[in-house]
Tab-separated table of C-alpha atoms in Angstrom:
chain	number	residue	atom	x	y	z
T	1	ALA	CA	-1.557	-49.830	17.335
T	2	GLY	CA	-1.888	-52.452	20.030
T	3	GLY	CA	-4.745	-50.738	21.853
T	4	GLN	CA	-8.016	-52.318	22.863
T	5	ARG	CA	-10.759	-52.002	20.317
T	6	GLY	CA	-14.160	-50.558	21.053
T	7	TRP	CA	-16.769	-48.436	19.320
T	8	GLY	CA	-16.460	-44.906	20.685
T	9	LEU	CA	-12.917	-45.447	21.983
T	10	ALA	CA	-11.895	-42.002	20.676
T	11	ARG	CA	-14.458	-40.403	23.012
T	12	GLN	CA	-12.614	-41.943	25.970
T	13	SER	CA	-9.645	-39.623	25.403
T	14	PRO	CA	-10.088	-36.088	26.807
T	15	ALA	CA	-7.557	-34.814	24.257
T	16	VAL	CA	-9.644	-36.201	21.363
T	17	VAL	CA	-12.852	-34.777	22.848
T	18	ALA	CA	-11.185	-31.363	23.140
T	19	ALA	CA	-9.874	-31.594	19.565
T	20	LEU	CA	-13.361	-32.467	18.258
T	21	ALA	CA	-14.811	-29.506	20.177
T	22	ALA	CA	-12.223	-27.220	18.570
T	23	LEU	CA	-12.961	-28.659	15.111
T	24	CYS	CA	-16.738	-28.244	15.542
T	25	THR	CA	-16.204	-24.668	16.755
T	26	LEU	CA	-14.115	-23.960	13.663
T	27	ILE	CA	-16.777	-25.446	11.382
T	28	GLY	CA	-19.493	-23.454	13.165
T	29	LEU	CA	-17.566	-20.195	12.754
T	30	SER	CA	-17.135	-20.948	9.061
T	31	LEU	CA	-20.828	-21.758	8.578
T	32	VAL	CA	-21.974	-18.594	10.345
T	33	GLY	CA	-19.776	-16.525	8.030
T	34	VAL	CA	-16.837	-15.472	10.227
T	35	PHE	CA	-14.456	-16.935	7.642
T	36	GLU	CA	-14.256	-19.327	4.702
T	37	PHE	CA	-11.885	-22.285	4.777
T	38	GLY	CA	-10.518	-21.347	1.360
T	39	GLN	CA	-9.606	-17.940	2.789
T	40	PHE	CA	-6.733	-19.451	4.794
T	41	ALA	CA	-5.898	-22.486	2.664
T	42	PRO	CA	-3.194	-22.114	0.003
T	43	GLY	CA	-4.454	-22.118	-3.570
T	44	ARG	CA	-2.483	-25.298	-4.249
T	45	LEU	CA	-4.395	-27.088	-1.465
T	46	ALA	CA	-7.770	-25.999	-2.858
T	47	ALA	CA	-6.765	-27.236	-6.310
T	48	LEU	CA	-5.636	-30.531	-4.767
T	49	GLN	CA	-9.090	-30.952	-3.234
T	50	LEU	CA	-10.736	-30.447	-6.613
T	51	ARG	CA	-8.377	-32.889	-8.337
T	52	HIS	CA	-9.039	-35.640	-5.765
T	53	PRO	CA	-12.782	-35.618	-4.971
T	54	ALA	CA	-12.670	-39.247	-3.776
T	55	ALA	CA	-10.062	-38.414	-1.130
T	56	ASP	CA	-12.108	-35.383	-0.084
T	57	ALA	CA	-15.225	-37.543	0.253
T	58	PHE	CA	-13.251	-40.137	2.226
T	59	LEU	CA	-12.076	-37.546	4.773
T	60	THR	CA	-15.601	-36.112	5.006
T	61	GLY	CA	-16.852	-39.617	5.780
T	62	ILE	CA	-14.282	-39.999	8.556
T	63	LEU	CA	-15.505	-36.742	10.129
T	64	ALA	CA	-19.143	-37.860	9.846
T	65	VAL	CA	-18.389	-41.172	11.566
T	66	ALA	CA	-16.344	-39.492	14.311
T	67	ILE	CA	-19.181	-37.124	15.198
T	68	ALA	CA	-21.987	-39.678	14.780
T	69	SER	CA	-20.379	-42.618	16.616
T	70	PRO	CA	-21.980	-42.016	20.064
T	71	CYS	CA	-25.457	-42.323	18.497
T	72	THR	CA	-24.888	-45.422	16.372
T	73	ALA	CA	-24.294	-48.082	19.027
T	74	PRO	CA	-27.958	-49.230	19.147
T	75	PHE	CA	-27.764	-50.033	15.433
T	76	MET	CA	-24.143	-51.060	15.024
T	77	GLY	CA	-22.949	-52.278	18.422
T	78	ALA	CA	-23.821	-55.933	17.931
T	79	SER	CA	-22.611	-56.064	14.311
T	80	LEU	CA	-19.285	-54.425	15.182
T	81	GLY	CA	-18.757	-56.753	18.115
T	82	PHE	CA	-19.385	-59.648	15.738
T	83	ALA	CA	-17.140	-58.221	13.010
T	84	ILE	CA	-14.152	-57.676	15.301
T	85	GLU	CA	-14.010	-61.396	16.062
T	86	MET	CA	-14.332	-62.468	12.398
T	87	PRO	CA	-11.513	-63.186	9.910
T	88	THR	CA	-10.115	-60.048	8.307
T	89	ALA	CA	-11.816	-60.386	4.920
T	90	GLN	CA	-15.259	-61.001	6.414
T	91	ALA	CA	-14.827	-58.224	8.988
T	92	LEU	CA	-13.923	-55.730	6.277
T	93	LEU	CA	-17.090	-56.669	4.378
T	94	VAL	CA	-19.140	-55.604	7.405
T	95	PHE	CA	-17.451	-52.205	7.418
T	96	VAL	CA	-17.870	-51.888	3.643
T	97	ALA	CA	-21.594	-52.523	4.107
T	98	LEU	CA	-21.738	-49.766	6.758
T	99	GLY	CA	-19.973	-47.367	4.383
T	100	VAL	CA	-22.325	-48.222	1.534
T	101	GLY	CA	-25.255	-47.571	3.852
T	102	MET	CA	-23.970	-44.088	4.695
T	103	ALA	CA	-23.407	-43.337	1.010
T	104	LEU	CA	-26.728	-44.822	-0.160
T	105	PRO	CA	-28.628	-41.501	-0.568
T	106	TYR	CA	-25.871	-40.214	-2.897
T	107	LEU	CA	-25.719	-43.531	-4.753
T	108	ALA	CA	-29.498	-43.508	-5.206
T	109	ALA	CA	-29.333	-40.021	-6.714
T	110	SER	CA	-26.629	-41.149	-9.147
T	111	TRP	CA	-28.422	-44.372	-10.099
T	112	VAL	CA	-31.871	-42.770	-10.435
T	113	PRO	CA	-31.457	-39.274	-11.950
T	114	ALA	CA	-35.117	-38.489	-11.233
T	115	VAL	CA	-34.223	-38.264	-7.547
T	116	VAL	CA	-32.229	-35.092	-8.271
T	117	GLY	CA	-35.418	-33.470	-9.555
T	118	TRP	CA	-36.973	-33.801	-6.101
T	119	LEU	CA	-34.250	-31.659	-4.540
T	120	PRO	CA	-34.827	-27.912	-4.001
T	121	ARG	CA	-33.445	-25.568	-6.628
T	122	PRO	CA	-30.277	-23.618	-5.749
T	123	GLY	CA	-30.955	-20.124	-4.434
T	124	ALA	CA	-30.474	-17.604	-1.653
T	125	TRP	CA	-32.053	-20.048	0.797
T	126	MET	CA	-28.841	-22.079	0.670
T	127	ASP	CA	-26.851	-19.317	2.391
T	128	THR	CA	-29.523	-19.007	5.105
T	129	PHE	CA	-29.523	-22.780	5.551
T	130	LYS	CA	-25.698	-22.847	5.772
T	131	ARG	CA	-25.676	-20.207	8.517
T	132	GLY	CA	-28.458	-21.978	10.396
T	133	MET	CA	-26.449	-25.200	10.400
T	134	ALA	CA	-23.804	-23.458	12.525
T	135	PHE	CA	-26.028	-23.778	15.575
T	136	PRO	CA	-26.184	-27.606	15.570
T	137	MET	CA	-22.380	-27.479	15.424
T	138	PHE	CA	-22.254	-25.162	18.432
T	139	ALA	CA	-24.725	-27.455	20.222
T	140	THR	CA	-22.312	-30.324	19.533
T	141	VAL	CA	-19.547	-28.242	21.120
T	142	ALA	CA	-21.693	-27.709	24.229
T	143	TRP	CA	-22.244	-31.468	24.484
T	144	LEU	CA	-18.537	-32.222	24.016
T	145	VAL	CA	-17.648	-29.752	26.779
T	146	TRP	CA	-20.113	-31.570	29.054
T	147	VAL	CA	-18.508	-34.899	28.146
T	148	LEU	CA	-15.074	-33.504	28.964
T	149	GLY	CA	-16.440	-32.278	32.288
T	150	GLN	CA	-17.383	-35.881	33.113
T	151	GLN	CA	-13.825	-36.974	32.309
T	152	SER	CA	-11.660	-34.152	33.643
T	153	GLY	CA	-13.928	-32.276	36.030
T	154	ILE	CA	-15.163	-28.690	36.045
T	155	ASP	CA	-11.618	-27.310	35.737
T	156	GLY	CA	-11.082	-29.291	32.529
T	157	ALA	CA	-14.375	-28.117	31.017
T	158	GLY	CA	-13.655	-24.518	32.034
T	159	ALA	CA	-10.165	-24.667	30.518
T	160	LEU	CA	-11.583	-25.976	27.240
T	161	LEU	CA	-14.166	-23.175	27.080
T	162	VAL	CA	-11.484	-20.537	27.673
T	163	LEU	CA	-9.265	-22.012	24.953
T	164	LEU	CA	-12.181	-22.235	22.506
T	165	VAL	CA	-12.904	-18.537	23.030
T	166	ALA	CA	-9.224	-17.689	22.589
T	167	GLY	CA	-8.999	-19.800	19.429
T	168	SER	CA	-12.129	-18.156	18.013
T	169	ALA	CA	-10.556	-14.733	18.631
T	170	VAL	CA	-7.444	-15.832	16.716
T	171	VAL	CA	-9.552	-16.982	13.767
T	172	TRP	CA	-11.440	-13.672	13.762
T	173	ALA	CA	-8.179	-11.668	13.874
T	174	LEU	CA	-6.877	-13.565	10.855
T	175	THR	CA	-9.881	-12.371	8.829
T	176	LEU	CA	-8.892	-8.701	9.276
T	177	ARG	CA	-6.873	-6.747	6.724
T	178	GLY	CA	-3.600	-4.870	6.673
T	179	ARG	CA	-1.261	-4.362	9.609
T	180	THR	CA	-4.107	-4.750	12.109
T	181	ARG	CA	-4.455	-8.376	11.099
T	182	TRP	CA	-0.876	-9.337	11.874
T	183	VAL	CA	-0.491	-7.219	15.027
T	184	LEU	CA	-3.742	-8.371	16.614
T	185	ALA	CA	-3.347	-11.988	15.462
T	186	SER	CA	0.189	-12.138	16.865
T	187	ILE	CA	-0.958	-10.812	20.238
T	188	LEU	CA	-3.885	-13.255	20.400
T	189	ILE	CA	-1.757	-16.224	19.290
T	190	ALA	CA	0.806	-15.423	22.000
T	191	ALA	CA	-1.967	-15.056	24.586
T	192	SER	CA	-3.515	-18.353	23.493
T	193	ALA	CA	-0.158	-20.117	23.749
T	194	GLY	CA	0.221	-18.750	27.269
T	195	LEU	CA	-3.245	-20.005	28.195
T	196	ILE	CA	-2.440	-23.455	26.819
T	197	SER	CA	0.707	-23.676	28.925
T	198	LEU	CA	-1.141	-22.365	31.983
T	199	ILE	CA	-4.412	-24.301	31.949
T	200	GLY	CA	-4.094	-26.804	29.086
T	201	SER	CA	-3.117	-29.632	31.421
T	202	ASN	CA	-6.524	-29.357	33.148
T	203	ILE	CA	-8.137	-30.805	30.022
T	204	THR	CA	-6.345	-34.159	30.219
T	205	GLN	CA	-6.207	-34.509	33.997
T	206	SER	CA	-7.745	-37.618	35.519
T	207	GLN	CA	-11.054	-37.136	37.283
T	208	GLU	CA	-12.777	-39.832	39.295
T	209	THR	CA	-16.401	-40.343	38.325
T	210	GLN	CA	-18.537	-38.191	40.595
T	211	ALA	CA	-21.834	-39.744	39.609
T	212	LEU	CA	-21.228	-42.782	41.799
T	213	ALA	CA	-20.451	-42.572	45.477
T	214	ALA	CA	-17.734	-44.825	46.780
T	215	THR	CA	-19.343	-47.935	48.244
T	216	ASP	CA	-17.828	-50.554	50.532
T	217	SER	CA	-17.609	-53.765	48.484
T	218	ILE	CA	-18.314	-55.849	51.566
T	219	ALA	CA	-21.288	-54.081	53.095
T	220	PRO	CA	-24.600	-54.573	51.231
T	221	ALA	CA	-25.875	-51.487	49.432
T	222	ALA	CA	-29.286	-49.966	50.049
T	223	PRO	CA	-32.025	-50.883	47.538
T	224	ASN	CA	-31.824	-49.035	44.212
T	225	THR	CA	-28.330	-47.710	44.996
T	226	TRP	CA	-25.978	-47.884	42.031
T	227	GLN	CA	-22.549	-49.269	42.881
T	228	PRO	CA	-19.327	-49.151	40.836
T	229	TRP	CA	-18.928	-52.239	38.638
T	230	SER	CA	-16.207	-54.839	38.781
T	231	ALA	CA	-16.185	-58.414	37.520
T	232	GLU	CA	-15.190	-59.553	41.015
T	233	ARG	CA	-18.165	-57.752	42.535
T	234	VAL	CA	-20.563	-59.440	40.110
T	235	ALA	CA	-19.103	-62.879	40.931
T	236	GLU	CA	-19.241	-62.134	44.661
T	237	LEU	CA	-22.907	-61.111	44.603
T	238	ASN	CA	-23.936	-64.049	42.402
T	239	ALA	CA	-22.065	-66.427	44.697
T	240	GLY	CA	-24.187	-65.092	47.544
T	241	GLY	CA	-27.369	-65.858	45.571
T	242	GLN	CA	-28.113	-62.246	44.582
T	243	PRO	CA	-28.935	-61.321	40.955
T	244	VAL	CA	-27.077	-58.366	39.437
T	245	PHE	CA	-28.117	-55.827	36.806
T	246	VAL	CA	-25.193	-54.079	35.087
T	247	ASP	CA	-25.463	-50.830	33.150
T	248	PHE	CA	-22.482	-50.486	30.782
T	249	THR	CA	-22.587	-46.775	30.006
T	250	ALA	CA	-20.569	-43.668	29.142
T	251	ALA	CA	-21.150	-39.931	29.434
T	252	TRP	CA	-20.530	-39.459	25.694
T	253	CYS	CA	-23.169	-42.056	24.783
T	254	VAL	CA	-26.397	-40.198	23.992
T	255	THR	CA	-28.485	-43.388	24.003
T	256	CYS	CA	-27.113	-44.272	27.442
T	257	GLN	CA	-28.228	-40.924	28.847
T	258	TYR	CA	-31.693	-41.322	27.325
T	259	ASN	CA	-32.161	-44.801	28.799
T	260	LYS	CA	-30.801	-43.649	32.162
T	261	ARG	CA	-33.312	-40.799	32.423
T	262	THR	CA	-36.293	-42.803	31.215
T	263	THR	CA	-36.274	-46.560	31.747
T	264	LEU	CA	-33.651	-46.831	34.513
T	265	ALA	CA	-35.212	-43.930	36.436
T	266	ASN	CA	-38.726	-45.349	36.097
T	267	ALA	CA	-40.323	-45.847	39.524
T	268	ALA	CA	-41.901	-49.183	38.559
T	269	VAL	CA	-38.562	-50.495	37.264
T	270	LEU	CA	-36.780	-49.463	40.460
T	271	GLU	CA	-39.518	-51.122	42.534
T	272	GLY	CA	-39.067	-54.305	40.487
T	273	PHE	CA	-35.325	-54.310	41.175
T	274	ALA	CA	-35.903	-53.780	44.902
T	275	ALA	CA	-38.661	-56.429	45.134
T	276	ARG	CA	-36.319	-59.077	43.697
T	277	ASN	CA	-33.269	-57.865	45.630
T	278	VAL	CA	-31.328	-57.116	42.419
T	279	ALA	CA	-27.972	-55.393	42.931
T	280	LEU	CA	-27.419	-52.456	40.570
T	281	LEU	CA	-23.904	-51.957	39.204
T	282	ARG	CA	-22.770	-49.285	36.747
T	283	ALA	CA	-19.723	-49.802	34.506
T	284	ASP	CA	-18.660	-46.304	33.451
T	285	TRP	CA	-16.717	-46.400	30.154
T	286	THR	CA	-16.442	-42.616	29.848
T	287	ARG	CA	-12.686	-42.949	30.163
T	288	ARG	CA	-10.751	-45.917	28.848
T	289	ASP	CA	-11.039	-48.971	31.089
T	290	PRO	CA	-9.503	-52.255	29.852
T	291	HIS	CA	-11.571	-54.303	32.305
T	292	ILE	CA	-14.848	-52.934	30.925
T	293	THR	CA	-13.599	-53.397	27.350
T	294	GLU	CA	-12.808	-57.028	28.126
T	295	ALA	CA	-16.202	-57.597	29.743
T	296	LEU	CA	-17.970	-56.124	26.695
T	297	ALA	CA	-15.945	-58.361	24.373
T	298	GLN	CA	-16.997	-61.424	26.382
T	299	LEU	CA	-20.612	-60.381	25.799
T	300	GLY	CA	-20.006	-59.998	22.041
T	301	ARG	CA	-20.237	-56.206	22.135
T	302	SER	CA	-17.780	-53.461	21.249
T	303	GLY	CA	-19.676	-50.400	22.433
T	304	VAL	CA	-22.231	-49.048	24.866
T	305	PRO	CA	-25.003	-49.064	25.956
T	306	VAL	CA	-25.151	-52.669	27.081
T	307	TYR	CA	-27.551	-53.915	29.756
T	308	VAL	CA	-27.019	-57.325	31.339
T	309	LEU	CA	-28.847	-59.275	34.020
T	310	TYR	CA	-26.632	-61.795	35.812
T	311	ALA	CA	-28.649	-64.398	37.736
T	312	PRO	CA	-26.997	-67.113	39.847
T	313	GLY	CA	-26.732	-70.367	37.909
T	314	LYS	CA	-27.908	-68.810	34.607
T	315	ALA	CA	-26.222	-67.415	31.518
T	316	PRO	CA	-26.027	-63.596	31.348
T	317	LEU	CA	-29.139	-62.052	29.795
T	318	VAL	CA	-28.124	-59.254	27.392
T	319	MET	CA	-30.933	-56.791	26.660
T	320	THR	CA	-31.463	-54.456	23.718
T	321	GLU	CA	-29.668	-51.117	23.484
T	322	ILE	CA	-32.926	-49.130	23.349
T	323	LEU	CA	-34.103	-50.319	26.747
T	324	SER	CA	-37.812	-50.371	27.580
T	325	THR	CA	-39.594	-50.843	30.891
T	326	GLU	CA	-41.431	-53.853	29.464
T	327	GLU	CA	-38.161	-55.588	28.613
T	328	VAL	CA	-36.764	-55.001	32.091
T	329	HIS	CA	-39.947	-56.330	33.733
T	330	ALA	CA	-39.858	-59.407	31.481
T	331	ALA	CA	-36.232	-60.062	32.451
T	332	LEU	CA	-37.017	-59.681	36.160
T	333	SER	CA	-39.960	-62.048	35.895
T	334	SER	CA	-37.546	-64.796	34.771
T	335	LEU	CA	-35.698	-64.718	38.107
């Protein structure tokens, strides 16, 4: 569609994040027993699903990838960055291999029938398990609301929570019977529409990143102070003889948050940065930023996390996605 490509690009859109939160809420309500999807779907649609199991599996795979994408960058980031620059046929083979990998447990069960014998027998436990799986879905909703809060602020996150509650009430009303169903559902649908018109715009509003304080690009920052990233800032610091460590990150990237709270917050790592006068820059990709996308492409990456040490007169040193204190110390020792 002419947009810039990057793994996790859907998470950069507040509207997509909100839609995923609504979808996960709907799935959670279904799993916990509030309703069944077939209850609302026309009989023709259910029959269509049964007649086209491959299409159903394809759409299920799309949903799995959409929800799992923030956690796959450590394993797929480099390969996707490589694939995007390859000829079409070769690039598609990379994606086919990823799809085969996701489907491998099912393929193994079909190729080796004995595998099916290891699975638990059907029984009442399946209903308990189904209801229990609603809570991971609700946990996903909580995380998505937090991500939206990083993009659109507290008003955006609050608006999404209100609309999720309103939407859940509509779904519940539709499960009722008789006249009560239509009267109550109509009232709740009208109320939800009013809420959307009143506070819906808060979800997609632009919110400047609050995690980083505005820093004068001319004045030197205090040791261990993270500054906003820009390619010009990196070039400026390197030209002055100062090495730069860049953290390409995003609020929706689970691996990024783990590394930030462990390795990058480690006292010994911070002391190492300060001892070698390394400037710390953070490139926040939570919302779409073409400059960050371009910088990642130049490094052969299409997603975050990416950690790079820029030293004057040397090629950029790209580190692994699962960052360790030992790797950072080894990189600093090369300065």
